Coordinates of C-alpha atoms in Angstrom, one line a residue:
X1 CA 53.4 -66.6 -53.1
X2 CA 53.9 -64.0 -49.9
X3 CA 56.8 -62.0 -51.6
X4 CA 54.7 -62.0 -54.8
X5 CA 52.2 -60.5 -52.5
X6 CA 54.6 -58.0 -50.9
X7 CA 55.7 -56.8 -54.1
X8 CA 51.8 -56.5 -55.4
X9 CA 51.2 -54.2 -52.0
X10 CA 54.3 -52.0 -52.5
X11 CA 53.7 -51.1 -56.1
X12 CA 49.8 -50.2 -54.9
X13 CA 51.1 -48.0 -52.5
X14 CA 53.7 -46.3 -55.1
X15 CA 52.3 -42.7 -56.0
X16 CA 55.4 -41.6 -57.8
X17 CA 58.6 -42.8 -58.9
X18 CA 61.8 -41.8 -60.0
X19 CA 63.6 -44.6 -62.1
X20 CA 67.3 -43.4 -62.7
X21 CA 66.3 -39.8 -63.4
X22 CA 68.5 -37.3 -65.2
X23 CA 68.0 -34.2 -66.5
X24 CA 70.3 -31.7 -68.8
X25 CA 70.3 -28.4 -70.2
X26 CA 70.0 -27.2 -73.8
X27 CA 74.1 -26.0 -73.0
X28 CA 74.5 -29.6 -71.7
X29 CA 74.6 -28.4 -67.9
X30 CA 73.2 -31.7 -65.5
X31 CA 70.6 -30.3 -63.3
X32 CA 69.5 -33.7 -61.6
X33 CA 71.6 -36.9 -62.4
X34 CA 70.3 -40.8 -61.7
X35 CA 67.9 -40.1 -59.0
X36 CA 66.1 -42.9 -57.6
X37 CA 63.3 -42.6 -55.5
X38 CA 59.8 -43.9 -54.2
X39 CA 57.2 -41.5 -53.0
X40 CA 54.1 -43.4 -51.6
X41 CA 50.6 -42.6 -51.2
X42 CA 49.4 -40.5 -48.3
X43 CA 53.3 -39.3 -47.3
X44 CA 54.4 -36.3 -47.1
X45 CA 58.3 -36.4 -49.0
X46 CA 60.4 -33.1 -48.1
X47 CA 63.0 -32.6 -50.5
X48 CA 65.9 -30.8 -48.9
X49 CA 68.4 -28.9 -50.3
X50 CA 70.4 -25.6 -50.7
X51 CA 69.7 -23.0 -53.6
X52 CA 70.8 -24.6 -56.7
X53 CA 70.7 -27.8 -55.7
X54 CA 68.1 -29.7 -58.1
X55 CA 64.8 -29.7 -56.0
X56 CA 62.8 -27.7 -57.5
X57 CA 63.6 -29.2 -60.7
X58 CA 63.1 -32.3 -58.9
X59 CA 59.1 -31.5 -58.4
X60 CA 58.6 -29.8 -61.8
X61 CA 59.5 -33.5 -63.5
X62 CA 56.9 -35.0 -61.4
X63 CA 53.8 -32.8 -63.1
X64 CA 55.4 -32.8 -67.0
X65 CA 56.8 -28.7 -66.7
X66 CA 60.0 -30.6 -67.4
X67 CA 60.5 -34.0 -68.8
X68 CA 63.5 -35.7 -68.1
X69 CA 66.8 -36.2 -70.2
X70 CA 67.2 -39.6 -69.3
X71 CA 65.4 -42.5 -67.0
X72 CA 61.8 -42.1 -66.2
X73 CA 59.1 -40.6 -64.0
X74 CA 56.3 -42.3 -63.1
X75 CA 52.8 -41.3 -61.7
X76 CA 50.6 -43.3 -60.7
X77 CA 52.3 -46.3 -62.5
X78 CA 52.2 -44.2 -66.1
X79 CA 55.0 -42.7 -67.2
X80 CA 55.0 -39.0 -67.4
X81 CA 55.8 -38.9 -71.0
X82 CA 52.7 -40.9 -71.7
X83 CA 50.4 -38.5 -69.7
X84 CA 48.7 -35.5 -71.6
X85 CA 50.1 -33.0 -69.7
X86 CA 47.1 -30.9 -68.9
X87 CA 45.4 -34.0 -67.9
X88 CA 48.9 -34.9 -65.5
X89 CA 48.4 -31.4 -64.3
X90 CA 44.7 -31.2 -63.6
X91 CA 45.5 -34.5 -61.3
X92 CA 48.5 -32.4 -59.4
X93 CA 47.8 -29.9 -57.2
X94 CA 50.6 -27.1 -57.3
X95 CA 51.5 -24.4 -54.6
X96 CA 54.3 -22.0 -55.2
X97 CA 55.8 -19.2 -53.0
X98 CA 54.9 -16.0 -55.2
X99 CA 51.1 -18.2 -55.2
X100 CA 50.2 -16.9 -58.8
X101 CA 46.6 -15.7 -58.0
X102 CA 44.7 -14.1 -60.6
X103 CA 44.6 -10.2 -59.3
X104 CA 41.6 -9.5 -60.8
X105 CA 39.2 -12.5 -60.0
X106 CA 38.0 -13.2 -56.2
X107 CA 39.1 -15.6 -53.5
X108 CA 36.2 -17.8 -54.4
X109 CA 37.1 -17.3 -58.4
X110 CA 41.2 -18.3 -57.8
X111 CA 40.2 -21.1 -55.4
X112 CA 37.7 -22.6 -58.1
X113 CA 39.4 -22.4 -61.2
X114 CA 40.2 -26.1 -61.7
X115 CA 36.6 -27.1 -60.9
X116 CA 35.5 -24.5 -63.4
X117 CA 37.8 -26.2 -66.1
X118 CA 36.7 -29.3 -65.3
X119 CA 32.9 -28.0 -65.7
X120 CA 31.7 -28.7 -62.1
X121 CA 27.9 -27.4 -60.9
X122 CA 27.7 -23.7 -60.1
X123 CA 26.4 -24.9 -56.7
X124 CA 28.8 -27.8 -56.5
X125 CA 31.6 -25.1 -57.1
X126 CA 30.5 -22.3 -54.5
X127 CA 30.2 -25.7 -51.9
X128 CA 33.3 -26.6 -52.4
X129 CA 35.1 -22.8 -52.4
X130 CA 33.4 -22.3 -48.8
X131 CA 34.7 -25.9 -47.8
X132 CA 38.0 -25.6 -48.4
X133 CA 38.3 -21.9 -47.3
X134 CA 37.3 -23.0 -43.5
X135 CA 39.8 -25.8 -44.1
X136 CA 42.4 -23.1 -44.5
X137 CA 41.3 -20.9 -41.4
X138 CA 39.3 -18.7 -44.1
X139 CA 35.6 -17.5 -42.9
X140 CA 33.5 -18.1 -46.2
X141 CA 31.7 -15.0 -45.3
X142 CA 34.5 -12.8 -45.2
X143 CA 36.6 -13.7 -47.5
X144 CA 35.3 -15.7 -50.2
X145 CA 34.0 -11.8 -52.3
X146 CA 37.5 -10.1 -51.5
X147 CA 40.3 -9.7 -54.3
X148 CA 44.0 -11.0 -53.3
X149 CA 45.2 -7.4 -53.2
X150 CA 42.7 -7.2 -49.8
X151 CA 44.5 -10.4 -48.0
X152 CA 47.5 -10.2 -45.9
X153 CA 50.6 -12.4 -47.2
X154 CA 49.7 -15.2 -45.2
X155 CA 45.8 -15.2 -46.3
X156 CA 47.2 -15.3 -49.8
X157 CA 49.0 -18.7 -49.1
X158 CA 45.7 -20.1 -47.5
X159 CA 44.1 -19.4 -50.6
X160 CA 47.0 -21.0 -52.7
X161 CA 46.7 -24.0 -50.7
X162 CA 42.9 -24.1 -51.2
X163 CA 42.9 -23.9 -55.0
X164 CA 45.9 -26.4 -54.7
X165 CA 43.3 -28.5 -53.3
X166 CA 40.0 -27.7 -55.0
X167 CA 39.8 -31.0 -57.2
X168 CA 40.4 -33.1 -54.6
X169 CA 43.8 -34.2 -56.7
X170 CA 45.6 -37.1 -55.1
X171 CA 48.7 -35.5 -55.1
X172 CA 49.7 -31.8 -54.4
X173 CA 53.3 -30.2 -55.0
X174 CA 54.8 -27.8 -53.0
X175 CA 57.6 -25.3 -54.1
X176 CA 59.2 -23.3 -51.0
X177 CA 55.0 -22.3 -49.8
X178 CA 55.5 -20.8 -46.9
X179 CA 59.2 -18.9 -47.6
X180 CA 58.2 -15.5 -48.5
X181 CA 56.3 -15.2 -45.1
X182 CA 57.0 -13.8 -41.7
X183 CA 58.5 -16.0 -38.9
X184 CA 55.5 -16.0 -36.8
X185 CA 52.7 -16.3 -39.7
X186 CA 55.0 -19.4 -41.3
X187 CA 55.1 -20.8 -38.2
X188 CA 51.4 -20.6 -37.8
X189 CA 50.4 -22.0 -41.3
X190 CA 53.1 -24.7 -40.6
X191 CA 51.2 -26.3 -37.8
X192 CA 48.1 -25.8 -39.7
X193 CA 49.8 -27.3 -42.7
X194 CA 50.4 -30.3 -40.6
X195 CA 46.8 -30.7 -39.8
X196 CA 46.1 -30.8 -42.8
X197 CA 48.4 -33.3 -44.1
X198 CA 46.7 -35.6 -41.2
X199 CA 43.1 -34.5 -42.4
X200 CA 43.5 -35.6 -45.7
X201 CA 46.0 -38.2 -46.1
X202 CA 47.1 -36.7 -49.6
X203 CA 50.2 -38.1 -51.5
X204 CA 53.1 -34.4 -51.0
X205 CA 56.5 -33.7 -52.5
X206 CA 57.0 -30.5 -50.8
X207 CA 60.2 -28.1 -51.6
X208 CA 62.5 -26.8 -48.7
X209 CA 65.9 -25.7 -47.4
X210 CA 64.4 -24.7 -44.5
X211 CA 65.7 -28.1 -41.8
X212 CA 63.4 -27.2 -39.1
X213 CA 60.4 -27.3 -41.8
X214 CA 61.4 -30.5 -42.8
X215 CA 61.6 -31.9 -39.4
X216 CA 57.7 -30.6 -38.6
X217 CA 56.5 -31.9 -41.8
X218 CA 58.3 -34.7 -43.3
X219 CA 57.0 -38.5 -43.5
X220 CA 60.6 -39.1 -45.2
X221 CA 63.1 -36.3 -46.3
X222 CA 65.1 -36.8 -49.5
X223 CA 68.3 -34.6 -49.5
X224 CA 69.7 -33.1 -52.2
X225 CA 73.1 -32.2 -53.4
X226 CA 74.5 -30.5 -57.1
X227 CA 71.6 -32.5 -58.7
X228 CA 72.4 -35.6 -56.8
X229 CA 70.3 -37.6 -53.6
X230 CA 72.6 -38.0 -50.8
X231 CA 70.1 -39.7 -48.8
X232 CA 66.3 -40.5 -48.6
X233 CA 64.8 -41.4 -44.7
X234 CA 62.9 -40.6 -42.3
X235 CA 64.4 -37.4 -40.1
X236 CA 66.3 -39.3 -37.5
X237 CA 68.4 -41.0 -40.1
X238 CA 69.6 -37.6 -41.2
X239 CA 70.6 -37.5 -38.2
X240 CA 72.9 -40.3 -37.4
X241 CA 73.7 -39.7 -40.8
X242 CA 77.6 -39.3 -41.4
X243 CA 77.5 -37.6 -44.6
X244 CA 79.2 -34.0 -44.4
X245 CA 75.9 -32.3 -46.4
X246 CA 73.6 -34.4 -43.9
X247 CA 75.9 -32.9 -40.5
X248 CA 75.7 -29.4 -42.2
X249 CA 71.8 -29.6 -42.2
X250 CA 71.8 -31.2 -39.0
X251 CA 73.7 -28.9 -37.1
X252 CA 70.9 -26.3 -38.5
X253 CA 68.4 -27.4 -36.4
X254 CA 71.0 -26.4 -33.0
X255 CA 71.0 -22.6 -34.6
X256 CA 69.0 -20.1 -33.1
X257 CA 65.5 -20.0 -34.8
X258 CA 65.5 -16.2 -36.5
X259 CA 62.9 -13.6 -34.6
X260 CA 60.3 -11.4 -36.7
X261 CA 62.7 -8.5 -38.2
X262 CA 65.4 -9.6 -37.3
X263 CA 67.7 -8.9 -40.7

């Protein structure tokens, strides 16, 4: 009885699950191999690793920009291949480094693109845009009517985060979202993002190769190398690991942090 209750509790907490997932290109090159991991509701899982290790591939399998070659990716208990791709993506916010704002739309129009597609009324949509702009530190009266070209890089990134949250999706995917920012702005937004996490309690999967960023934001870290998962656990577990790749990333914590403008 107790065992059954524990299993049911674990299942109810699971937002995303990779079940022996592999992904290969048409030419046979393997980008991801035998990935097994559970991602629980309300946690922030950091996908950490070098360029080309499979982090972004893993992310794209969650919102069905890619389908697995082998295995299953489960979202809210249903395999992604059984989801309608549009419905799935509207339940998942997506933030990327280049942001992808529509240049001829105002900030408000960019933030509310998904609510408008979902048929929200004008008053509700407008109120949501202002709520989110305040949440990400952009005063609505100043920024709602501006265009992306009138914003700094950090402001555009904040708009990208607000857009991902607009329809209140339960899952947020972030692919190197702060990587193009200067070090000072990046640290400020990281701190703001951490506060936002604590307030919203969303399930977040966050791609980075920056171990400091991983330690600042992660509930757990999944370390990838050459398409395989080296470890998955709390940040302290990476520090204790004897694996050479884990040690290499742990050693980066002792390197001097780059200053703004340093090449």
